[in-house]
């Protein structure tokens, strides 16, 4: 059986790589912080000192790192993957990153006789742990067909979206919808609170109809408990919305809702909540209209 | 059996009143345009020339009209309901209108020994026809309990939200969430189109996860068919979002997403699509970034 390479052992990567290992694949792993790969190493995965070392040992290499700069370093940097890529190898970047970067990786891989897919996911840490991720794939359909059995170990809704970069574009569409629903849900929760409604009773009325959405089902109850634990980090969402905005600008497409969402999430970061879950948007919106204690005293006297 | 009064026989009102009639209630009906009440009259409902005439004949009176000004005229105007209200009578306004107006109606009714509920609905013409409306009710809980058996003829998710005006507030929460999801979904669809993704394939990836929402399930497929038929009129949505903005301002609550949504929907109206469904938001967003034909010629040459 061919050896599988895995780079990136963050909260999602470590679960995903574990699924492939348990499926019986030999794994060679690299991560910026070796200690985070320990559970995999103890289970029998081999350590590689650099991405290039992973590429030398493996036939299919998955990457799941943080930001586009990390992806660039892993693929194009010193001791990176692509300088040592060889014919027939397949690179699969599952990081959410720039569609243009995905196209660059694919073009460089192709020039060396290798192939690359962009395959960002949705479903978060829980989806990764339970192998229920949605995987959006861009690249050569024949290469997609080759990797599909491995994707099926990681997720359930696995869709080929088109040529290189299309997986990243589909992920941007996903984040755009989430940005809109998150603004709607958080503004609705704030409105309810100010209007003196009972939160759960309000949700009971609106969740079953045209306002119904995943955010209302899953994050609104957390907001009622003042639970801002991630889910999905604000810092990562700001990155994703920035990629979407830049791509939209490149396509000469103005998206005012997206622009507003990103500004509000930058405010969430500014208030120190970058490592909270995306539902912390409520805090920035609440802060906007926080009553000035002086004014309040004046009004109440 | 006590006679029920019904005022307003638009696309929703006529279905709703029909359910009460078929449940065996005697109906006295009034509408701005008598011809639209004809199906009810032919089925045995009695016609009343004015709202006051309805109030004189009926014990419980429902109103389902268009705009807050219509509600004001029906309740407070010459030949309106409240000047002739008598002890024990119940008024139920199912129009989506201002929470402050709902409170005014309730206070005036109470001063005459009568009662009033605000009970706006969600679910549209289909929900009205199939008696599957969500009904959000504000007012005295004892009065709510009295009217509940009638509400159950009209809808399924019937929730008492609190004192007078609370039903309207809950409806505003509903519209706030819809405004956000609609921006997210329409911007996502435009992005996909510009990025060269296949619309249905993109939807297949994102509908099952954290982006999942009613709008994506029900309106995105219509958008792919360029189908802008209502559903729910843009003109009515602009009204609702205006009420929500005014109420939020009254509560000193800044809601930037809501403000943006309303501006975009005003643009939809400006472009002549006020009688389209709310999914026509896509048209205004597309118009924002429409390519100038002259520029295009220049670029392509």
Coordinates of C-alpha atoms in Angstrom, one line a residue:
Chain A
X1 CA 0.0 0.0 0.0
X2 CA 1.3 3.5 -0.9
X3 CA 2.5 5.7 2.0
X4 CA 0.3 8.7 2.7
X5 CA 1.9 12.0 3.8
X6 CA 0.2 14.4 6.2
X7 CA 1.3 17.9 7.0
X8 CA -0.5 19.9 9.7
X9 CA -1.8 18.4 13.0
X10 CA -4.0 21.1 14.3
X11 CA -7.4 20.3 15.9
X12 CA -8.8 19.2 12.5
X13 CA -5.7 17.7 10.9
X14 CA -5.0 15.3 13.7
X15 CA -8.5 13.8 13.6
X16 CA -8.4 13.5 9.8
X17 CA -5.0 11.9 9.6
X18 CA -6.1 9.5 12.4
X19 CA -9.0 8.3 10.2
X20 CA -6.5 7.5 7.3
X21 CA -4.2 5.7 9.7
X22 CA -7.0 3.6 11.2
X23 CA -8.0 2.7 7.6
X24 CA -4.6 0.9 7.5
X25 CA -2.5 3.4 5.6
X26 CA 1.1 3.9 6.4
X27 CA 1.6 7.5 7.4
X28 CA 4.5 9.9 7.3
X29 CA 3.7 13.1 9.2
X30 CA 5.1 16.6 9.6
X31 CA 3.9 19.5 11.6
X32 CA 5.2 22.9 12.7
X33 CA 5.0 21.8 16.3
X34 CA 6.2 18.2 16.6
X35 CA 4.5 17.7 20.0
X36 CA 1.1 18.1 18.4
X37 CA 1.8 15.1 16.2
X38 CA 2.7 12.8 19.1
X39 CA -0.6 10.9 19.3
X40 CA -0.1 9.9 15.6
X41 CA 3.6 9.0 16.1
X42 CA 2.7 6.8 19.1
X43 CA 0.1 5.1 17.0
X44 CA 2.8 4.2 14.4
X45 CA 3.1 7.2 12.0
X46 CA 6.6 8.1 11.0
X47 CA 8.0 11.6 11.6
X48 CA 9.5 13.7 8.8
X49 CA 11.6 16.7 9.6
X50 CA 10.4 18.9 6.7
X51 CA 7.7 18.9 4.1
X52 CA 10.3 17.9 1.5
X53 CA 11.0 14.8 3.6
X54 CA 7.3 13.9 3.5
X55 CA 7.2 14.3 -0.3
X56 CA 10.2 12.0 -0.7
X57 CA 8.5 9.2 1.3
X58 CA 4.9 9.5 0.2
X59 CA 2.8 9.1 -2.9
X60 CA -0.2 11.1 -1.9
X61 CA 0.4 14.1 0.4
X62 CA -2.4 16.0 2.3
X63 CA -1.9 19.4 3.8
X64 CA -4.1 21.0 6.4
X65 CA -2.4 24.1 7.8
X66 CA -3.6 27.5 8.9
X67 CA -3.2 30.5 6.7
X68 CA -2.3 31.0 3.0
X69 CA 1.2 32.0 4.1
X70 CA 1.6 28.6 5.8
X71 CA 0.4 26.9 2.6
X72 CA 2.8 28.9 0.5
X73 CA 5.7 28.0 2.8
X74 CA 4.8 24.3 2.8
X75 CA 4.5 24.1 -1.0
X76 CA 6.9 26.6 -2.3
X77 CA 9.3 27.3 0.6
X78 CA 12.8 26.0 1.4
X79 CA 12.4 22.3 2.1
X80 CA 8.8 22.6 0.6
X81 CA 6.8 20.0 -1.2
X82 CA 6.9 21.2 -4.8
X83 CA 10.6 21.6 -5.4
X84 CA 11.0 17.8 -4.8
X85 CA 7.7 16.8 -6.4
X86 CA 8.0 13.8 -8.8
X87 CA 5.9 12.3 -11.6
X88 CA 2.6 10.7 -10.5
X89 CA 2.6 12.3 -7.0
X90 CA -0.6 13.8 -5.8
X91 CA -0.9 16.8 -3.5
X92 CA -4.1 17.6 -1.7
X93 CA -4.5 21.0 0.1
X94 CA -7.4 20.8 2.5
X95 CA -6.6 24.2 4.0
X96 CA -9.1 27.0 3.2
X97 CA -7.0 29.3 1.2
X98 CA -6.9 31.5 -1.9
X99 CA -8.3 30.1 -5.2
X100 CA -5.3 31.8 -7.0
X101 CA -2.9 30.0 -4.7
X102 CA -4.6 26.7 -5.4
X103 CA -4.2 27.3 -9.2
X104 CA -0.5 28.2 -8.6
X105 CA 0.1 24.9 -6.7
X106 CA -1.7 22.9 -9.4
X107 CA 0.2 24.6 -12.3
X108 CA 3.6 24.0 -10.5
X109 CA 2.7 20.4 -9.7
X110 CA 1.6 19.7 -13.3
X111 CA 4.9 21.2 -14.6
X112 CA 6.7 18.5 -12.6
X113 CA 4.5 15.7 -13.8
X114 CA 2.6 15.6 -10.5
X115 CA -1.0 16.7 -9.7
X116 CA -2.7 18.8 -7.1
X117 CA -6.3 19.1 -5.8
X118 CA -7.7 21.9 -3.6
X119 CA -10.1 20.3 -1.2
X120 CA -11.2 22.6 1.6
X121 CA -13.8 21.3 4.1
X122 CA -16.7 22.4 6.1
X123 CA -17.9 20.9 9.4
X124 CA -15.3 22.0 11.9
X125 CA -13.6 20.0 14.6
X126 CA -16.7 17.9 15.2
X127 CA -17.1 17.0 11.6
X128 CA -13.4 16.2 11.4
X129 CA -13.6 13.9 14.5
X130 CA -16.7 12.1 13.3
X131 CA -15.6 11.9 9.6
X132 CA -18.7 13.9 8.5
X133 CA -16.9 16.7 6.7
X134 CA -18.2 18.3 3.5
X135 CA -15.3 18.3 1.1
X136 CA -15.3 20.7 -1.9
X137 CA -12.8 19.7 -4.5
X138 CA -11.1 21.5 -7.4
X139 CA -8.8 19.9 -9.9
X140 CA -8.5 17.2 -12.6
X141 CA -11.5 14.8 -12.4
X142 CA -9.3 11.7 -12.9
X143 CA -7.1 12.7 -9.9
X144 CA -10.3 13.4 -7.9
X145 CA -11.5 9.8 -8.7
X146 CA -8.1 8.4 -7.5
X147 CA -8.3 10.3 -4.1
X148 CA -12.0 9.8 -3.6
X149 CA -11.7 6.6 -1.5
X150 CA -9.4 8.5 0.9
X151 CA -11.8 11.5 1.0
X152 CA -14.6 9.0 1.9
X153 CA -12.6 8.2 5.1
X154 CA -12.8 11.9 6.1
X155 CA -16.2 13.1 5.1
X156 CA -19.7 12.4 3.7
X157 CA -20.6 15.2 1.3
X158 CA -17.7 15.0 -1.2
X159 CA -18.3 17.0 -4.4
X160 CA -16.0 17.8 -7.4
X161 CA -16.6 21.4 -8.1
X162 CA -14.5 22.0 -11.2
X163 CA -10.9 22.8 -12.2
X164 CA -8.2 23.9 -9.8
X165 CA -9.3 26.6 -7.4
X166 CA -13.0 25.6 -7.7
X167 CA -13.0 23.8 -4.3
X168 CA -11.7 27.1 -2.7
X169 CA -14.4 29.1 -4.6
X170 CA -17.1 26.8 -3.3
X171 CA -15.8 27.1 0.2
X172 CA -16.0 30.9 -0.2
X173 CA -19.6 30.6 -1.2
X174 CA -20.2 28.6 2.0
X175 CA -18.5 31.3 4.2
X176 CA -20.5 34.0 2.4
X177 CA -23.8 32.4 3.4
X178 CA -22.6 31.8 7.0
X179 CA -21.5 35.5 7.3
X180 CA -25.0 36.6 6.3
X181 CA -26.9 34.2 8.6
X182 CA -24.6 35.1 11.5
X183 CA -25.3 38.8 11.1
X184 CA -29.0 38.1 10.9
X185 CA -29.1 35.7 13.9
X186 CA -26.9 38.0 16.1
X187 CA -28.9 41.1 15.3
X188 CA -32.1 39.2 15.9
X189 CA -30.9 38.0 19.3
X190 CA -29.9 41.5 20.3
X191 CA -33.2 42.9 19.2
X192 CA -35.1 40.3 21.2
X193 CA -33.1 41.1 24.3
X194 CA -33.6 44.8 24.1
X195 CA -37.3 44.3 23.3
X196 CA -37.7 42.2 26.5
X197 CA -38.6 39.0 24.7
X198 CA -37.7 35.7 26.2
X199 CA -34.9 34.3 24.0
X200 CA -35.9 30.6 23.9
X201 CA -39.6 31.6 23.3
X202 CA -38.6 33.8 20.4
X203 CA -36.5 31.0 18.9
X204 CA -39.4 28.6 19.3
X205 CA -41.5 30.9 17.0
X206 CA -38.9 31.6 14.3
X207 CA -36.8 28.4 13.9
X208 CA -39.4 26.4 12.1
X209 CA -40.1 28.8 9.2
X210 CA -38.3 30.9 6.6
X211 CA -35.8 32.1 9.2
X212 CA -34.7 28.6 9.9
X213 CA -31.0 27.9 9.6
X214 CA -28.1 26.0 11.0
X215 CA -26.8 29.0 12.9
X216 CA -30.2 29.5 14.6
X217 CA -30.3 25.8 15.6
X218 CA -26.7 25.4 16.7
X219 CA -25.3 28.8 17.8
X220 CA -28.3 30.8 19.0
X221 CA -28.7 28.4 22.0
X222 CA -25.1 28.9 22.8
X223 CA -25.6 32.7 22.6
X224 CA -28.4 32.4 25.1
X225 CA -26.0 30.7 27.5
X226 CA -23.3 33.4 26.8
X227 CA -21.2 30.6 25.4
X228 CA -18.6 31.9 23.0
X229 CA -16.4 28.8 22.8
X230 CA -15.2 27.8 19.3
X231 CA -16.7 26.0 17.0
X232 CA -14.9 27.9 14.4
X233 CA -12.4 30.6 15.4
X234 CA -13.1 34.3 14.7
X235 CA -9.5 34.7 13.5
X236 CA -10.0 32.0 10.9
X237 CA -13.3 33.5 9.7
X238 CA -11.7 36.9 9.3
X239 CA -9.0 35.2 7.1
X240 CA -11.7 33.4 5.0
X241 CA -13.8 36.5 4.6
X242 CA -10.7 38.4 3.5
X243 CA -9.9 35.9 0.9
X244 CA -13.5 36.1 -0.4
X245 CA -13.4 39.9 -0.5
X246 CA -10.1 39.9 -2.4
X247 CA -11.3 37.3 -4.9
X248 CA -14.6 39.2 -5.4
X249 CA -12.6 42.4 -6.0
X250 CA -10.4 40.6 -8.5
X251 CA -13.6 39.5 -10.3
X252 CA -14.9 43.1 -10.0
X253 CA -17.8 42.0 -7.8
X254 CA -19.0 44.3 -5.0
X255 CA -20.4 42.4 -2.1
X256 CA -21.5 44.9 0.5
X257 CA -22.8 42.3 3.0
X258 CA -19.5 40.5 3.0
X259 CA -17.6 43.7 3.5
X260 CA -19.8 44.7 6.4
X261 CA -19.4 41.2 8.0
X262 CA -15.6 41.4 7.7
X263 CA -15.5 44.8 9.3
X264 CA -17.7 43.6 12.2
X265 CA -15.5 40.5 12.7
X266 CA -12.4 42.8 12.8
X267 CA -14.1 44.6 15.6
X268 CA -14.6 41.2 17.4
X269 CA -10.9 40.7 17.1
X270 CA -10.1 44.2 18.3
X271 CA -12.2 43.5 21.4
X272 CA -10.0 40.5 22.1
X273 CA -12.2 37.7 21.0
X274 CA -10.3 36.4 18.0
X275 CA -10.0 32.9 19.6
X276 CA -13.7 32.8 20.4
X277 CA -16.2 31.1 18.1
X278 CA -17.9 33.0 15.2
X279 CA -21.0 33.5 17.4
X280 CA -18.9 36.2 19.3
X281 CA -20.1 38.5 16.5
X282 CA -22.9 39.3 19.1
X283 CA -20.3 40.9 21.4
X284 CA -19.2 43.4 18.7
X285 CA -22.8 44.3 17.8
X286 CA -23.7 44.6 21.5
X287 CA -20.6 46.8 22.1
X288 CA -21.8 49.1 19.3
X289 CA -24.9 50.1 21.2
X290 CA -23.7 49.6 24.7
X291 CA -25.3 52.2 26.9
X292 CA -22.9 54.8 28.3
X293 CA -23.0 54.3 32.1
X294 CA -22.9 58.1 32.6
X295 CA -25.8 58.6 30.2
X296 CA -27.7 55.9 32.0
X297 CA -27.2 57.5 35.3
X298 CA -28.3 60.8 33.9
X299 CA -31.5 59.2 32.4
X300 CA -32.4 57.3 35.4
X301 CA -32.1 60.2 37.8
Chain B
X1 CA -71.7 29.9 18.4
X2 CA -70.3 33.5 18.5
X3 CA -69.9 35.3 15.2
X4 CA -66.4 35.9 14.0
X5 CA -65.4 39.1 12.3
X6 CA -62.8 39.2 9.6
X7 CA -61.3 42.3 8.0
X8 CA -58.8 42.0 5.1
X9 CA -59.2 39.5 2.3
X10 CA -55.8 39.6 0.5
X11 CA -54.0 36.5 -0.6
X12 CA -53.4 35.4 3.0
X13 CA -56.5 36.7 4.7
X14 CA -58.9 35.0 2.3
X15 CA -57.3 31.5 3.0
X16 CA -57.2 32.1 6.7
X17 CA -60.8 33.3 7.0
X18 CA -61.8 30.3 4.9
X19 CA -60.4 27.9 7.5
X20 CA -62.5 29.5 10.2
X21 CA -65.6 29.4 8.1
X22 CA -65.1 25.7 7.3
X23 CA -64.7 25.0 11.0
X24 CA -68.3 26.0 11.3
X25 CA -68.1 29.6 12.5
X26 CA -70.5 32.3 11.3
X27 CA -68.4 34.9 9.6
X28 CA -69.0 38.6 9.0
X29 CA -66.4 40.1 6.6
X30 CA -65.2 43.4 5.4
X31 CA -62.5 44.3 2.9
X32 CA -61.3 47.4 1.2
X33 CA -62.2 45.8 -2.2
X34 CA -65.5 43.9 -1.9
X35 CA -64.9 41.8 -4.9
X36 CA -62.0 40.1 -3.2
X37 CA -64.3 38.9 -0.5
X38 CA -66.7 37.3 -3.0
X39 CA -65.5 33.7 -2.5
X40 CA -66.3 34.0 1.2
X41 CA -69.6 35.7 0.6
X42 CA -70.7 33.0 -1.8
X43 CA -69.7 30.4 0.8
X44 CA -72.1 32.0 3.3
X45 CA -70.2 34.8 5.0
X46 CA -72.1 38.1 5.6
X47 CA -70.8 41.4 4.2
X48 CA -70.3 44.4 6.4
X49 CA -69.9 47.9 4.9
X50 CA -67.4 49.2 7.5
X51 CA -65.1 47.9 10.2
X52 CA -67.5 49.4 12.7
X53 CA -70.3 47.2 11.2
X54 CA -68.1 44.1 11.7
X55 CA -67.4 45.1 15.4
X56 CA -71.2 45.5 16.0
X57 CA -71.9 42.0 14.7
X58 CA -69.0 40.0 16.0
X59 CA -67.5 38.9 19.3
X60 CA -64.0 38.1 18.1
X61 CA -62.6 40.2 15.2
X62 CA -59.5 39.4 13.2
X63 CA -57.7 41.9 11.0
X64 CA -55.2 41.0 8.3
X65 CA -54.5 44.1 6.2
X66 CA -51.4 45.5 4.5
X67 CA -49.5 48.4 6.1
X68 CA -49.5 50.1 9.5
X69 CA -51.5 53.0 8.1
X70 CA -54.2 50.4 7.1
X71 CA -54.2 49.0 10.6
X72 CA -54.5 52.5 12.0
X73 CA -57.5 53.3 9.8
X74 CA -59.3 50.0 10.5
X75 CA -58.9 50.4 14.3
X76 CA -58.9 54.1 15.0
X77 CA -60.4 55.7 11.8
X78 CA -63.9 56.9 11.1
X79 CA -66.1 53.8 11.1
X80 CA -63.2 52.0 12.7
X81 CA -63.3 49.1 15.2
X82 CA -62.3 50.7 18.5
X83 CA -64.7 53.6 18.7
X84 CA -67.5 51.0 18.9
X85 CA -65.7 48.4 20.9
X86 CA -67.7 46.9 23.8
X87 CA -66.9 45.0 26.9
X88 CA -65.7 41.4 26.4
X89 CA -64.9 41.8 22.7
X90 CA -61.5 40.5 21.4
X91 CA -59.6 42.1 18.6
X92 CA -56.8 40.1 16.9
X93 CA -54.5 42.0 14.5
X94 CA -52.5 39.5 12.4
X95 CA -50.9 42.1 10.2
X96 CA -47.2 42.6 10.6
X97 CA -47.1 46.1 12.0
X98 CA -45.4 48.3 14.6
X99 CA -45.1 47.0 18.2
X100 CA -46.0 50.5 19.4
X101 CA -49.2 50.4 17.3
X102 CA -50.0 47.0 18.8
X103 CA -49.7 48.5 22.3
X104 CA -51.9 51.5 21.4
X105 CA -54.6 49.2 20.1
X106 CA -54.4 47.0 23.3
X107 CA -54.5 50.0 25.6
X108 CA -57.5 51.6 23.8
X109 CA -59.3 48.2 23.7
X110 CA -58.7 47.7 27.4
X111 CA -60.0 51.2 28.2
X112 CA -63.3 50.1 26.6
X113 CA -63.4 46.8 28.5
X114 CA -62.4 44.9 25.4
X115 CA -59.1 43.1 24.7
X116 CA -56.6 43.0 21.8
X117 CA -53.9 40.6 20.7
X118 CA -51.1 41.2 18.2
X119 CA -50.6 38.0 16.3
X120 CA -48.4 38.4 13.2
X121 CA -47.6 35.2 11.2
X122 CA -44.9 33.7 9.2
X123 CA -45.3 31.1 6.4
X124 CA -46.6 33.2 3.5
X125 CA -49.5 32.4 1.1
X126 CA -48.7 28.7 1.2
X127 CA -48.6 28.5 5.0
X128 CA -51.9 30.4 5.0
X129 CA -53.5 28.1 2.5
X130 CA -52.3 24.9 4.2
X131 CA -53.0 26.2 7.8
X132 CA -49.3 25.8 8.6
X133 CA -48.6 29.3 9.8
X134 CA -46.3 30.2 12.6
X135 CA -48.3 32.6 14.8
X136 CA -46.5 34.9 17.3
X137 CA -48.8 36.4 19.8
X138 CA -48.6 39.3 22.2
X139 CA -51.2 40.3 24.8
X140 CA -53.0 39.0 27.9
X141 CA -52.3 35.2 28.4
X142 CA -56.0 34.6 29.4
X143 CA -57.2 36.2 26.1
X144 CA -54.6 34.2 24.2
X145 CA -56.0 31.0 25.8
X146 CA -59.5 32.0 24.6
X147 CA -58.4 32.6 21.0
X148 CA -56.0 29.6 20.8
X149 CA -58.6 27.1 19.4
X150 CA -59.1 29.6 16.5
X151 CA -55.4 30.1 16.0
X152 CA -55.1 26.3 15.8
X153 CA -57.3 26.4 12.7
X154 CA -54.8 28.7 11.0
X155 CA -51.4 27.5 12.0
X156 CA -49.2 25.0 13.8
X157 CA -46.4 26.8 15.7
X158 CA -48.5 29.1 17.9
X159 CA -46.5 30.8 20.6
X160 CA -47.4 33.4 23.2
X161 CA -44.5 35.8 23.3
X162 CA -45.4 38.1 26.1
X163 CA -47.4 41.4 26.6
X164 CA -49.0 43.5 23.9
X165 CA -46.5 44.2 21.1
X166 CA -44.4 41.1 21.8
X167 CA -45.9 39.2 18.9
X168 CA -44.8 42.0 16.6
X169 CA -41.3 42.1 18.2
X170 CA -40.9 38.3 17.6
X171 CA -41.9 38.8 14.0
X172 CA -39.2 41.5 13.6
X173 CA -36.7 39.0 14.9
X174 CA -37.9 36.6 12.2
X175 CA -37.5 39.2 9.5
X176 CA -34.0 40.2 10.8
X177 CA -32.8 36.6 10.4
X178 CA -34.3 36.4 6.9
X179 CA -32.6 39.7 5.9
X180 CA -29.2 38.3 6.9
X181 CA -29.6 34.9 5.3
X182 CA -31.0 36.5 2.1
X183 CA -27.9 38.8 1.7
X184 CA -25.6 35.8 2.4
X185 CA -27.4 33.5 -0.1
X186 CA -27.6 36.1 -2.9
X187 CA -24.0 37.3 -2.5
X188 CA -22.9 33.6 -2.5
X189 CA -24.9 32.9 -5.7
X190 CA -23.4 35.9 -7.4
X191 CA -19.9 35.0 -6.3
X192 CA -20.4 31.4 -7.7
X193 CA -21.6 32.7 -11.0
X194 CA -18.6 35.1 -11.4
X195 CA -16.2 32.4 -10.3
X196 CA -17.5 30.0 -13.0
X197 CA -18.9 27.5 -10.5
X198 CA -21.9 25.4 -11.5
X199 CA -24.8 26.6 -9.3
X200 CA -26.4 23.3 -8.4
X201 CA -23.0 21.7 -7.7
X202 CA -22.1 24.5 -5.4
X203 CA -25.4 24.2 -3.6
X204 CA -24.8 20.5 -3.2
X205 CA -21.6 21.2 -1.2
X206 CA -22.9 23.9 1.1
X207 CA -26.5 23.1 1.8
X208 CA -25.9 20.3 4.3
X209 CA -23.5 22.1 6.6
X210 CA -23.2 25.3 8.6
X211 CA -24.5 27.4 5.7
X212 CA -27.7 25.4 5.6
X213 CA -30.9 27.5 5.7
X214 CA -34.4 27.7 4.5
X215 CA -33.4 30.4 2.0
X216 CA -30.8 28.2 0.5
X217 CA -33.2 25.2 0.3
X218 CA -36.2 27.1 -1.1
X219 CA -35.1 30.3 -2.8
X220 CA -31.6 29.5 -4.2
X221 CA -33.1 26.9 -6.6
X222 CA -35.5 29.6 -7.8
X223 CA -32.6 32.0 -8.3
X224 CA -30.9 29.4 -10.5
X225 CA -34.0 29.4 -12.6
X226 CA -34.2 33.2 -12.7
X227 CA -37.6 32.9 -11.0
X228 CA -38.4 36.0 -9.0
X229 CA -42.1 35.3 -8.4
X230 CA -43.3 36.0 -4.9
X231 CA -43.3 34.2 -2.2
X232 CA -43.1 37.3 -0.1
X233 CA -43.3 40.7 -1.8
X234 CA -40.2 43.0 -1.7
X235 CA -42.6 45.9 -1.0
X236 CA -43.8 44.2 2.2
X237 CA -40.3 43.2 3.3
X238 CA -39.1 46.9 2.9
X239 CA -42.1 47.8 5.2
X240 CA -41.1 45.2 7.8
X241 CA -37.4 46.1 7.8
X242 CA -38.4 49.7 8.2
X243 CA -40.5 48.9 11.2
X244 CA -37.6 46.9 12.7
X245 CA -35.2 49.7 12.1
X246 CA -37.5 52.3 13.6
X247 CA -38.1 50.1 16.7
X248 CA -34.3 49.4 17.0
X249 CA -33.6 53.1 16.9
X250 CA -36.3 53.7 19.5
X251 CA -34.5 51.2 21.7
X252 CA -31.1 52.9 20.9
X253 CA -29.9 49.7 19.2
X254 CA -27.7 50.1 16.0
X255 CA -28.2 47.2 13.6
X256 CA -25.9 47.7 10.7
X257 CA -26.8 44.5 8.9
X258 CA -30.5 45.4 9.0
X259 CA -29.8 48.9 7.7
X260 CA -27.7 47.6 4.8
X261 CA -30.4 45.0 4.0
X262 CA -33.1 47.7 3.9
X263 CA -31.0 50.0 1.6
X264 CA -30.4 47.1 -0.8
X265 CA -34.1 46.3 -0.8
X266 CA -34.9 49.9 -1.5
X267 CA -32.6 49.5 -4.6
X268 CA -34.6 46.5 -5.6
X269 CA -37.8 48.6 -5.5
X270 CA -36.1 51.4 -7.4
X271 CA -35.2 49.0 -10.1
X272 CA -39.0 48.2 -10.4
X273 CA -39.0 44.8 -8.6
X274 CA -41.2 45.7 -5.6
X275 CA -43.8 43.1 -6.6
X276 CA -41.2 40.4 -7.0
X277 CA -40.3 38.0 -4.2
X278 CA -37.6 38.8 -1.7
X279 CA -35.1 36.7 -3.6
X280 CA -35.0 39.6 -6.2
X281 CA -32.3 41.0 -3.9
X282 CA -30.0 39.2 -6.3
X283 CA -31.0 41.6 -9.0
X284 CA -29.9 44.7 -7.0
X285 CA -26.6 43.1 -6.0
X286 CA -26.0 42.1 -9.6
X287 CA -26.8 45.6 -10.9
X288 CA -24.2 47.0 -8.4
X289 CA -21.4 45.2 -10.3
X290 CA -22.9 45.0 -13.7
X291 CA -20.2 45.4 -16.3
X292 CA -20.4 48.6 -18.3
X293 CA -20.9 47.5 -21.9
X294 CA -18.4 50.2 -23.1
X295 CA -15.8 49.0 -20.7
X296 CA -16.3 45.4 -21.8
X297 CA -15.9 46.3 -25.4
X298 CA -12.7 48.2 -24.6
X299 CA -11.3 45.3 -22.6
X300 CA -12.2 42.6 -25.1
X301 CA -10.7 44.5 -28.0

